[in-house]
Structures are given as structure tokens and as C-alpha cells.
CSV table of C-alpha atoms in Angstrom, one decimal:
chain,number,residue,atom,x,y,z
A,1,UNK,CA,-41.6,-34.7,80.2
A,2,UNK,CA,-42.5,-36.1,83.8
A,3,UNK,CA,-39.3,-35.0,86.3
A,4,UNK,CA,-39.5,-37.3,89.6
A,5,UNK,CA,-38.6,-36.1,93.3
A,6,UNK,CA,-35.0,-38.0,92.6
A,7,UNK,CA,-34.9,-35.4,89.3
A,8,UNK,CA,-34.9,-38.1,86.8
A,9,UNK,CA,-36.6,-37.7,83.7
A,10,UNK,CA,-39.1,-40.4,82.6
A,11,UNK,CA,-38.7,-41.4,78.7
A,12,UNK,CA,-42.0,-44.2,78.1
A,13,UNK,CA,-40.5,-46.7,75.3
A,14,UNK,CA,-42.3,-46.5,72.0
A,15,UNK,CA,-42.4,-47.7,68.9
A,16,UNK,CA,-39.8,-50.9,68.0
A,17,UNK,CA,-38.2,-50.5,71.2
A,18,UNK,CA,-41.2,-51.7,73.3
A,19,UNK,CA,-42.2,-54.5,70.6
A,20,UNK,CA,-38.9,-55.9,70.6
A,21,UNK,CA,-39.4,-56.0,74.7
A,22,UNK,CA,-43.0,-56.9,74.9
A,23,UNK,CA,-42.3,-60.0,72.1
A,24,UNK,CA,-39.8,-61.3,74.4
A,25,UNK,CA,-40.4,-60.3,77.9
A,26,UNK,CA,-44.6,-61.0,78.0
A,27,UNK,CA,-45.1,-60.1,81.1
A,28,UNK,CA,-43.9,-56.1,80.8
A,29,UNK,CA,-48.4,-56.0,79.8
A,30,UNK,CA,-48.1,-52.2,81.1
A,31,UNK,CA,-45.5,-50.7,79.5
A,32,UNK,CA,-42.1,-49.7,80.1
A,33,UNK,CA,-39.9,-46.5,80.9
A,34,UNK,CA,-36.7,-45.2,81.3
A,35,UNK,CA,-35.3,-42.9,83.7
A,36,UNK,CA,-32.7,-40.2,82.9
A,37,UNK,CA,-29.6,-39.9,83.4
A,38,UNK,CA,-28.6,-43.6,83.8
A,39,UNK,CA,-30.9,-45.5,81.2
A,40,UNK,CA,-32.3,-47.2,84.3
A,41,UNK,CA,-35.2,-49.5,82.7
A,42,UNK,CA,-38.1,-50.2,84.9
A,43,UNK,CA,-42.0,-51.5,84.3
A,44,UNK,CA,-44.3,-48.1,84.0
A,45,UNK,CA,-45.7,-48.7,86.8
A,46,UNK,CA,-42.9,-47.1,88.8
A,47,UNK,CA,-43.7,-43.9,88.4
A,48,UNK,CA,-47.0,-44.7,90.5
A,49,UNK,CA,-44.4,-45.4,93.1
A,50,UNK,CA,-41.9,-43.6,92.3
A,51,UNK,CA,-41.5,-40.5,94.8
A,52,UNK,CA,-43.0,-42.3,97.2
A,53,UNK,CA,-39.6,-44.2,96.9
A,54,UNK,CA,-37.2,-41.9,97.4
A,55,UNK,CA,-39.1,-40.2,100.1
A,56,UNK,CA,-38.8,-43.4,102.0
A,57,UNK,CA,-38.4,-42.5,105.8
A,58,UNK,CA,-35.7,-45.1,106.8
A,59,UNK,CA,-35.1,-45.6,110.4
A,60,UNK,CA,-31.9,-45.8,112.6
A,61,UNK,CA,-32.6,-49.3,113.5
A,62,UNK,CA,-33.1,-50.4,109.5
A,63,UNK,CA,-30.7,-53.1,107.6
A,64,UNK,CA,-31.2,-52.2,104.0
A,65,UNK,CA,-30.4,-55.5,101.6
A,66,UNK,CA,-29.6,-53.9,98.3
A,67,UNK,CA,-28.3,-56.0,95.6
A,68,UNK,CA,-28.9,-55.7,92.0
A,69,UNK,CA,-31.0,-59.1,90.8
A,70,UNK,CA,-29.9,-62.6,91.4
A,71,UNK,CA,-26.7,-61.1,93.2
A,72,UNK,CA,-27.8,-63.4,96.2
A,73,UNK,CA,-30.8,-61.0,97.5
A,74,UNK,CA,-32.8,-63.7,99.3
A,75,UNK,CA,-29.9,-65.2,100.9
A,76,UNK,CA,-28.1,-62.1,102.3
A,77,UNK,CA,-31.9,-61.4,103.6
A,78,UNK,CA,-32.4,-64.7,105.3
A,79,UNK,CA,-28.6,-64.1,106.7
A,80,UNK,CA,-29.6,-60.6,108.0
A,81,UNK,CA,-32.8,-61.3,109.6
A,82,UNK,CA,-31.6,-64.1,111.2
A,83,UNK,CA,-28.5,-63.0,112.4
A,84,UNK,CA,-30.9,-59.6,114.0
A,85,UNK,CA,-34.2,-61.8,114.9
A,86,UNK,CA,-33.6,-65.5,115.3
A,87,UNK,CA,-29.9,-66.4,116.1
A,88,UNK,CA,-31.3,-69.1,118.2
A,89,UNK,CA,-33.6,-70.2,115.7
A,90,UNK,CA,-36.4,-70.1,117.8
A,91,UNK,CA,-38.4,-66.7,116.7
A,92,UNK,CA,-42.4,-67.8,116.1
A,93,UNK,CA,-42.6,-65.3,112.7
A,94,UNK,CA,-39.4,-67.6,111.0
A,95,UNK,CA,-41.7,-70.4,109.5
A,96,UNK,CA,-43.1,-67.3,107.3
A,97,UNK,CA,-41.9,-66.5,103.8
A,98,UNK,CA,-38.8,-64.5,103.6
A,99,UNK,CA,-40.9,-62.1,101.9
A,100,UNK,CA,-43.2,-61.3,104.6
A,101,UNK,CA,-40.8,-61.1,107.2
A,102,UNK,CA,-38.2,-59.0,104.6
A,103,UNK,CA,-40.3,-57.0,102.7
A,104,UNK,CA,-39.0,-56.0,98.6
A,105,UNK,CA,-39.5,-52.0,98.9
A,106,UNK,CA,-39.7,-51.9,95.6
A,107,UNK,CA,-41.6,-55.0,94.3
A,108,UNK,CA,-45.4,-53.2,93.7
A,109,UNK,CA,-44.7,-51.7,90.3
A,110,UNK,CA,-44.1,-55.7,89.1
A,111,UNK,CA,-47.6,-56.8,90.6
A,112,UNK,CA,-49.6,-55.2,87.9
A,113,UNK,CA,-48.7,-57.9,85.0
A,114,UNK,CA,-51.4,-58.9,83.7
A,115,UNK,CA,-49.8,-61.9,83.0
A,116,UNK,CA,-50.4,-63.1,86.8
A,117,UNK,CA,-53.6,-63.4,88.4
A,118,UNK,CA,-54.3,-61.0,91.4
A,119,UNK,CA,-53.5,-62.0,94.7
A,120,UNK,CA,-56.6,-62.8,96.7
A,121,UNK,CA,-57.0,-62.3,100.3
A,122,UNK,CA,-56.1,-66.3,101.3
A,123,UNK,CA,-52.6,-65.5,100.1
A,124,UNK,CA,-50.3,-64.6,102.9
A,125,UNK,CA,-49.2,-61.0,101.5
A,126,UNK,CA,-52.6,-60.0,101.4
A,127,UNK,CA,-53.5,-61.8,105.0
A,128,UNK,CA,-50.5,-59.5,106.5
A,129,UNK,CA,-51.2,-56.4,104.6
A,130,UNK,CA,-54.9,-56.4,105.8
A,131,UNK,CA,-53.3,-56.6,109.6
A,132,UNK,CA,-50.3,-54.6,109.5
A,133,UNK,CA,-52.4,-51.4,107.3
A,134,UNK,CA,-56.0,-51.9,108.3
A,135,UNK,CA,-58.1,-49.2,106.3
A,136,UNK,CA,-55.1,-48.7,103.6
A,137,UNK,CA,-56.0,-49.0,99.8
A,138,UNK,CA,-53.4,-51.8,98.2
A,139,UNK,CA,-53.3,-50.3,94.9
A,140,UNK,CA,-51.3,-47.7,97.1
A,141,UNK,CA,-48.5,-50.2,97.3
A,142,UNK,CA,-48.5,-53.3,99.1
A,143,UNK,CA,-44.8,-53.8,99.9
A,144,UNK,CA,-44.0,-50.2,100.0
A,145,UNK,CA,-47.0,-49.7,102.9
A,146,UNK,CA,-45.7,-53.4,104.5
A,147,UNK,CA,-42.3,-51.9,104.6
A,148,UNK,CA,-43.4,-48.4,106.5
A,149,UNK,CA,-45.6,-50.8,108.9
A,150,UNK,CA,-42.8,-53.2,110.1
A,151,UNK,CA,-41.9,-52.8,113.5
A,152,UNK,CA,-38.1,-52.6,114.6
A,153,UNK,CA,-35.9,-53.9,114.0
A,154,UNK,CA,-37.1,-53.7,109.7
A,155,UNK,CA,-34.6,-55.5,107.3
A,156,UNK,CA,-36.0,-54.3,103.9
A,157,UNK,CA,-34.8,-55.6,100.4
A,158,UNK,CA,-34.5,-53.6,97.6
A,159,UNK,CA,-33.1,-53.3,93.6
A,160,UNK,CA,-33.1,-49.6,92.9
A,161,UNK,CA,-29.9,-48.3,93.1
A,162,UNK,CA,-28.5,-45.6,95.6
A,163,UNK,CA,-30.1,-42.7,93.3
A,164,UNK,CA,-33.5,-43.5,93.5
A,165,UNK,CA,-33.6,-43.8,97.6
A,166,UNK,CA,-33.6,-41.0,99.6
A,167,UNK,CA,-30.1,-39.1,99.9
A,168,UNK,CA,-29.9,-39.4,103.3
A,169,UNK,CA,-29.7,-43.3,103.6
A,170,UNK,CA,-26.3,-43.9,104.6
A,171,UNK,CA,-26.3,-41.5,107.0
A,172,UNK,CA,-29.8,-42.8,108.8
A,173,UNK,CA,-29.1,-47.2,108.1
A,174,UNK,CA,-27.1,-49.3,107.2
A,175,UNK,CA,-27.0,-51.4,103.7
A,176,UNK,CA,-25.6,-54.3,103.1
A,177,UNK,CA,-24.1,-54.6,99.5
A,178,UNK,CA,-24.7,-57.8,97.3
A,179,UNK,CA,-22.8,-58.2,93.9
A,180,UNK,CA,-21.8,-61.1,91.7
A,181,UNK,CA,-20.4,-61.9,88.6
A,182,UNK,CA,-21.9,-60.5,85.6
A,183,UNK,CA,-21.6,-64.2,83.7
A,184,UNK,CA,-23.1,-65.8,86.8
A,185,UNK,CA,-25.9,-63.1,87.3
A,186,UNK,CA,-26.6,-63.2,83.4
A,187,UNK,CA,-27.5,-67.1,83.7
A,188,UNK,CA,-29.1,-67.2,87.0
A,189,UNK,CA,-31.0,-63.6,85.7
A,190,UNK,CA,-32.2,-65.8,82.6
A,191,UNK,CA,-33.9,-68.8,84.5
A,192,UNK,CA,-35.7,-65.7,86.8
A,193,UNK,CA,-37.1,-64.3,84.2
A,194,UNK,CA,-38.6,-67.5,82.2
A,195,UNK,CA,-39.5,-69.3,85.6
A,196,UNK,CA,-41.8,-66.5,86.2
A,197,UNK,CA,-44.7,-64.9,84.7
A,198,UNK,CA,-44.3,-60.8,85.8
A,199,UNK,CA,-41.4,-61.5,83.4
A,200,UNK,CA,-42.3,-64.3,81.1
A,201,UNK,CA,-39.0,-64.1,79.4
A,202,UNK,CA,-39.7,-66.5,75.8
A,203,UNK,CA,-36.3,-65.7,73.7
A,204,UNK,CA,-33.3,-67.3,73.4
A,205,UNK,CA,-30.2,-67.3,76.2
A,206,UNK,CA,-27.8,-65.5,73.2
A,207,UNK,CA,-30.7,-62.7,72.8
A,208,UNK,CA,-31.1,-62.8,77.0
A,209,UNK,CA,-27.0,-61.8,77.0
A,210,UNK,CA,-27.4,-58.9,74.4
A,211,UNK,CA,-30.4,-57.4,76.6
A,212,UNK,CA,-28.2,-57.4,79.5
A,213,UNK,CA,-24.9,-56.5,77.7
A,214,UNK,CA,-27.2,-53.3,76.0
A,215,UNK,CA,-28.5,-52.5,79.6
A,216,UNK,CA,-31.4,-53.2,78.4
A,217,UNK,CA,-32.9,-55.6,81.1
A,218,UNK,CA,-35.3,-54.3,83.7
A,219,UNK,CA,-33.7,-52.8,87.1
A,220,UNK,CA,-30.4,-52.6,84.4
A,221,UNK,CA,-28.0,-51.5,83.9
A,222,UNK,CA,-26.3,-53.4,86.6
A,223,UNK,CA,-22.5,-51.9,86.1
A,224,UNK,CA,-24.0,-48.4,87.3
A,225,UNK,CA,-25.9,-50.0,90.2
A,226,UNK,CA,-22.9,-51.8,91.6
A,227,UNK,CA,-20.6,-48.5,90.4
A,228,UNK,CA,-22.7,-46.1,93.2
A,229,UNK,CA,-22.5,-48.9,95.5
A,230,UNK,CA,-18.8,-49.5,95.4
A,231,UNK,CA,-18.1,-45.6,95.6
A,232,UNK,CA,-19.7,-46.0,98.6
A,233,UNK,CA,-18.0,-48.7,100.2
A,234,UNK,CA,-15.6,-46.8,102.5
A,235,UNK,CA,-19.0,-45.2,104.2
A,236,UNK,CA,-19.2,-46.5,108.0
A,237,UNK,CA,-22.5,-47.7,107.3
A,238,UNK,CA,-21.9,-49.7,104.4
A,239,UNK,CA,-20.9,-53.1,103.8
A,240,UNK,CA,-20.1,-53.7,100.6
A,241,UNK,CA,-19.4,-58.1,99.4
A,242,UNK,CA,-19.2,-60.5,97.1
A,243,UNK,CA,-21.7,-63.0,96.7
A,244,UNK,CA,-18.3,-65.5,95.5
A,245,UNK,CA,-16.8,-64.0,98.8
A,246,UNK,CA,-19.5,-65.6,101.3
A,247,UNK,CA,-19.7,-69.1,99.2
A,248,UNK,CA,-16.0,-69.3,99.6
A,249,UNK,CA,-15.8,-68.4,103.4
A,250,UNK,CA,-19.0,-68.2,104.9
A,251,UNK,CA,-18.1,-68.2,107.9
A,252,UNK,CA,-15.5,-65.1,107.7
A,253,UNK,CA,-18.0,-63.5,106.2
A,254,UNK,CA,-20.6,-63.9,109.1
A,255,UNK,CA,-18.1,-62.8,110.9
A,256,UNK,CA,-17.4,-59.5,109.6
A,257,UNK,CA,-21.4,-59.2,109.1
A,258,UNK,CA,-21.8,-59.8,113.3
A,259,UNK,CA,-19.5,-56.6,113.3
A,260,UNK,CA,-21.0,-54.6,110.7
A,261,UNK,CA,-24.2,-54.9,112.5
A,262,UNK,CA,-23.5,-55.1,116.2
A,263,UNK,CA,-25.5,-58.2,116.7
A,264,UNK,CA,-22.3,-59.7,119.3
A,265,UNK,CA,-23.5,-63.5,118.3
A,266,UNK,CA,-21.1,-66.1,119.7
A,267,UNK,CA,-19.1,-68.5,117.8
A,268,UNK,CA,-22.1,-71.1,118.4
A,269,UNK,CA,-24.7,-68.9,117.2
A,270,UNK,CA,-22.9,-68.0,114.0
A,271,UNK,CA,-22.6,-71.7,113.6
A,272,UNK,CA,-26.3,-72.0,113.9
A,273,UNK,CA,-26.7,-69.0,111.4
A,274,UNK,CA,-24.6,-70.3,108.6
A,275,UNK,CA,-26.5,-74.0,108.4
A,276,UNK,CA,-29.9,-72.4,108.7
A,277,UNK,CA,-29.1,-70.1,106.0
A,278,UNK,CA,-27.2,-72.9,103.5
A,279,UNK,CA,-28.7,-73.3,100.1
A,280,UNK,CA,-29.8,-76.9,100.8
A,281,UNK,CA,-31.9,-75.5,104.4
A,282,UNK,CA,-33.1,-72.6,102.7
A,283,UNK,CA,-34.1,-74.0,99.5
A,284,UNK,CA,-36.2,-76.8,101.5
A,285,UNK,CA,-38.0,-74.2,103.0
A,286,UNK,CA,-38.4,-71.6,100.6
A,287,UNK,CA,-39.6,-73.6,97.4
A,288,UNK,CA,-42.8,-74.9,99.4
A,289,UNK,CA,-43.8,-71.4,98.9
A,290,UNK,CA,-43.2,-71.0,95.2
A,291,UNK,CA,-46.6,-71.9,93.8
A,292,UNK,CA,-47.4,-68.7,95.2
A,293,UNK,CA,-45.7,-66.9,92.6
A,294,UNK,CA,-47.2,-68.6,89.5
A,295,UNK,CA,-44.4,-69.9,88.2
A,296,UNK,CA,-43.9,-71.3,84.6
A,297,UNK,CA,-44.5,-74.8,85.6
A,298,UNK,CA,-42.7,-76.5,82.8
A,299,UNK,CA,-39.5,-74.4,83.3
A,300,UNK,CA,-39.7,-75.8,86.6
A,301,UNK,CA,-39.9,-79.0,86.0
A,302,UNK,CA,-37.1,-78.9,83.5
A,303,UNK,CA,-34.7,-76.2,85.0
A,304,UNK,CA,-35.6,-75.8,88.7
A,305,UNK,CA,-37.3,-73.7,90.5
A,306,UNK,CA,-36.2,-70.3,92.4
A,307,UNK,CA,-33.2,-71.7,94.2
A,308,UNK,CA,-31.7,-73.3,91.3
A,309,UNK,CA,-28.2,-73.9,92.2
A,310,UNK,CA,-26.4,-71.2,94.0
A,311,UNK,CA,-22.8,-71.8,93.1
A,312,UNK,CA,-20.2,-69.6,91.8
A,313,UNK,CA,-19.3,-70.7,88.1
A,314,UNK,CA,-22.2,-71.6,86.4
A,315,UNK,CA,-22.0,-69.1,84.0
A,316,UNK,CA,-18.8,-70.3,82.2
A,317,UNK,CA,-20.4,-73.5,82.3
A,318,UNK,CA,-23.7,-72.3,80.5
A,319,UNK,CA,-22.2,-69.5,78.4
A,320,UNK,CA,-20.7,-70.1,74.9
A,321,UNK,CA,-16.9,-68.8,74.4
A,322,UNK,CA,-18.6,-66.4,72.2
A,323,UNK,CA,-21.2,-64.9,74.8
A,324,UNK,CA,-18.7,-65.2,77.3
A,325,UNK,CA,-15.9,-63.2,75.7
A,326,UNK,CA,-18.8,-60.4,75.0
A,327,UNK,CA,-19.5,-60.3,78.8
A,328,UNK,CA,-15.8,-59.9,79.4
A,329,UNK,CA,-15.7,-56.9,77.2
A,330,UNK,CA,-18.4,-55.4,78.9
A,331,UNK,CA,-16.8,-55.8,82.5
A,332,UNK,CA,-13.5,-55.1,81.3
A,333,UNK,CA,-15.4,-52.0,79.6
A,334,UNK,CA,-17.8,-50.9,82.7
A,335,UNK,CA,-17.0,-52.4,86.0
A,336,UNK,CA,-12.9,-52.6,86.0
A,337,UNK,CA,-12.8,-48.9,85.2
A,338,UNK,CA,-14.0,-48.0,89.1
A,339,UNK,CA,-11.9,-51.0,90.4
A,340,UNK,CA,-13.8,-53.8,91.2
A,341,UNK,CA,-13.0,-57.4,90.3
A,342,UNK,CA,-15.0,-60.9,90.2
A,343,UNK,CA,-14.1,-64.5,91.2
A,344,UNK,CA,-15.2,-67.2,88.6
A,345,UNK,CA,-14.5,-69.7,90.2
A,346,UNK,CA,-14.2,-71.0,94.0
């Protein structure tokens, strides 16, 4: 059995286990694996990536986004990088994709799906890989060689949880903690997955909530993921909030963020900040870019596309009593043991 730097095991699904996810998730086209202990799912390509991963050399200088999907990733990015690069809104790189400016450590072992067509060298990943690693091979990992080449200040975003990154990354940068609740992550986690094709998710929403209640969703399970975030929360390096938190008081919560990261913006600035990173600004901007991902096109014509609504609630509006009452089992069962709470509504 393969043992990875981190010293998790890697247990490759077999048998009824990987038809059940393969029927319903069509985009998994390489297989999948577990790492031990923690059940963590992830696509077999990780383990191409995998040590390469933890060994990550993070620098003083880095903002580390972690959030576990749909948690409000994008968002708190845009927030970050703005509030460190463009405060004024007048940076020349801003105009580029989130994603080339933020890079997803962690992203490479989704780009194998055959499901998706390989990026070619008009798109814009490939354009800045080929100048930020001239002479490096891709298949090496894209995002993973992006993220080493940014220059300072680097805000990279990332889904693995705090025990499959390097020990030492409190200690070296500073993360900034996403998490939401598990109703509202479960419905926005459900349009991801069928609005794209590196997950092509074709089941029902019922058989979407058991995958996640079973921790049985890729990057799952999420009530470990936030658990070794929230026992860190108290770390001077840490900031640890909820995505229901900055919807209700955005502004408060810039605040405490200007602190967190010693970026001393002024009242005016934070102003600035909060408007340029709204849902409406950054949806306008941000979906442009979509076709880029191959989305399902008739999912987005009928549900939306990536930034879909961005509101806190929507799960009890989309969930049956039935599903809903299994979700709060599961919190009351997981998360509330280690303390933490969520906000349904605003």
C-alpha cells in the first residue's frame, strides 16, 4: 500500500464503490482514491501531486485561502488579493481571471478528466504558465508550478485540509478560513458539480445529499476539514469566518480582515473593496470567463452559471424537510461536537 510524505495511506476504490461513483459523477474518467486516516476522497490523480503538496515551500509573505468547496473560495480570494494588490482598484493584472492572479494549489489532479478537452496554448492558463515556467513540463502541474512562480506578495487557494500541507504552515503564513453551512454548501456543492464537466454530476439532488452526508464527495468529508481548521483558530496566524458572517456585515468583516493582514487600508479604501468584491461586481466580471471551463451549457441556461446566487438560506429553500432533517443529524453529529455553529438565515 502506497504511504505519502503526509503518512497517509492511499486505498484506490474498486469494485461497486467506484461504479456507483463513476455512474453518477462522469467526469472521475481516472479513477478515485482514498487517503487514510480521514476517508479524504480525491480523483487518482493526486497521488501524482501528492508530496509535491505537502512539501509546498510557503513564504512569509503568502495569504493562504483555504476553504472547503463552495464555502465562498472565490470571493474571500477576490477579497484578499484586492485588499493586498489593488485597494485602489487600479492594478493592470485585475482585468485577469481570479484564477490567474489566485492560483488553486491543488486544482492539477482535476485537469486530467477526460471528460474536458485539453487546454490549448490560446487559453490564458496555458499563455501564463508558458511565461511564468519557461522550459517546465505541464504534466508536472500547472497550478502547483504557477503557484511556486508567483512573485510576492502570492495569495494561493486551496481545498486540502491542514493535513495534507506542510506542518509548518501556520507558523510560515497566514490562512484565511472559509466555512458555511452544510445545507447551503450541499445545494451550492450540487449545481458545481453538474454545471461542470471534471465533475459531471447526472444523479438526483436526494442521492447528491447522501454522497455528502456518507463523506463520500470528492475533497469530503467536509466536518473534518473545517474540524482541523477550527482547532486552529486561536493560532496568531489564522483567521478563521463564516461565510454567513461576511454577508451579514461585510464591512466588519473587512475590517477585522485589514487587521489580520496588516494591509492599514482607510475607511474609503475598504469602501472601495467591499463594492468591487459584491456578488453583483464580481459575478459581471467573472462569468465572461466561464466558457473557459466547459461548462454544461444547458445547466446553465436553466440554473446559472458559477456565481449562482450567493446568499445565505438557500439550502432550506431547496432542501426537502426530509433531507434537511438528515443534514441536521449529521451537524448535530460531526460539527457541534468541536463547538462550532452555523447561521441559516441572515
Amino acid at each position: 500500500m502506497t504511504q505519502l510524505a503526509s503518512g497517509h495511506t492511499v486505498e484506490v476504490l474498486e469494485g461497486e464503490e467506484l461504479e456507483h461513483q463513476e455512474r453518477d459523477f462522469q467526469g472521475y474518467t481516472n479513477g478515485l482514491i482514498r487517503l487514510n486516516p480521514g476517508r479524504w476522497l480525491y480523483p487518482a490523480d493526486y497521488t501524482k501531486f501528492a508530496d509535491s503538496l505537502f512539501k509546498f515551500k510557503f513564504r512569509e509573505s503568502d495569504v493562504v485561502v483555504m476553504t472547503w468547496p463552495k464555502c465562498g473560495t472565490t470571493w474571500m480570494q477576490e477579497i484578499v488579493w484586492t485588499m493586498r494588490n489593488n485597494p485602489n482598484l487600479d492594478h493592470p493584472l485585475a482585468s485577469l481571471s481570479v484564477m490567474a492572479r489566485s492560483p488553486f494549489l491543488d486544482y492539477d489532479m482535476l485537469a486530467f478528466s477526460k471528460n474536458v478537452p485539453p487546454k490549448d496554448d490560446s487559453h490564458p492558463v496555458i499563455k501564463a504558465f508558458k511565461v511564468k515556467c519557461p522550459g517546465k513540463d505541464p504534466k508536472d502541474g500547472i497550478m502547483l508550478q504557477l503557484s511556486e512562480a508567483l512573485p510576492d506578495p502570492r495569495t494561493i487557494k486551496t481545498h486540502l485540509p491542514f493535513s495534507l500541507l506542510t506542518p509548518d504552515l501556520l507558523d510560515t503564513a497566514k490562512v484565511v478560513y472559509v466555512a458555511r453551512s452544510p445545507k447551503d454548501v450541499v445545494v451550492s456543492c450540487h449545481h458545481h458539480c453538474r454545471l461542470f464537466r471534471l465533475q459531471d454530476f447526472t444523479g438526483s439532488l436526494d442521492q447528491f445529499v447522501q454522497y455528502f452526508l456518507d463523506d463520500n464527495l470528492v475533497f469530503g468529508p467536509y466536518w473534518l476539514h473545517m474540524k482541523e481548521a477550527w482547532e486552529k483558530r486561536d493560532h496568531p496566524n489564522m483567521h478563521f469566518v463564516f461565510f454567513e458572517d461576511i454577508k451579514n456585515n461585510t464591512m466588519l468583516e473587512l475590517h477585522k480582515l485589514n487587521k489580520f493582514l496588516d494591509t492599514n487600508l482607510t475607511e474609503e479604501q475598504l469602501q472601495k473593496v467591499a463594492h468591487y468584491t459584491s456578488f453583483s461586481e464580481m459575478k459581471s466580471r467573472e462569468e465572461k470567463k466561464l466558457e473557459l471551463s466547459s461548462p454544461n451549457k444547458q445547466v446553465l441556461s436553466s440554473d446559472g452559471g458559477f456565481f449562482r446566487k450567493g446568499v445565505i438560506g438557500d439550502g432550506q429553500k431547496r432542501l426537502s424537510p426530509e433531507q434537511q432533517a438528515k443534514v441536521d443529524q449529521w451537524t448535530k453529529k460531526h460539527i457541534q461536537d468541536f463547538g462550532a455553529s452555523f447561521k441559516y438565515s441572515s
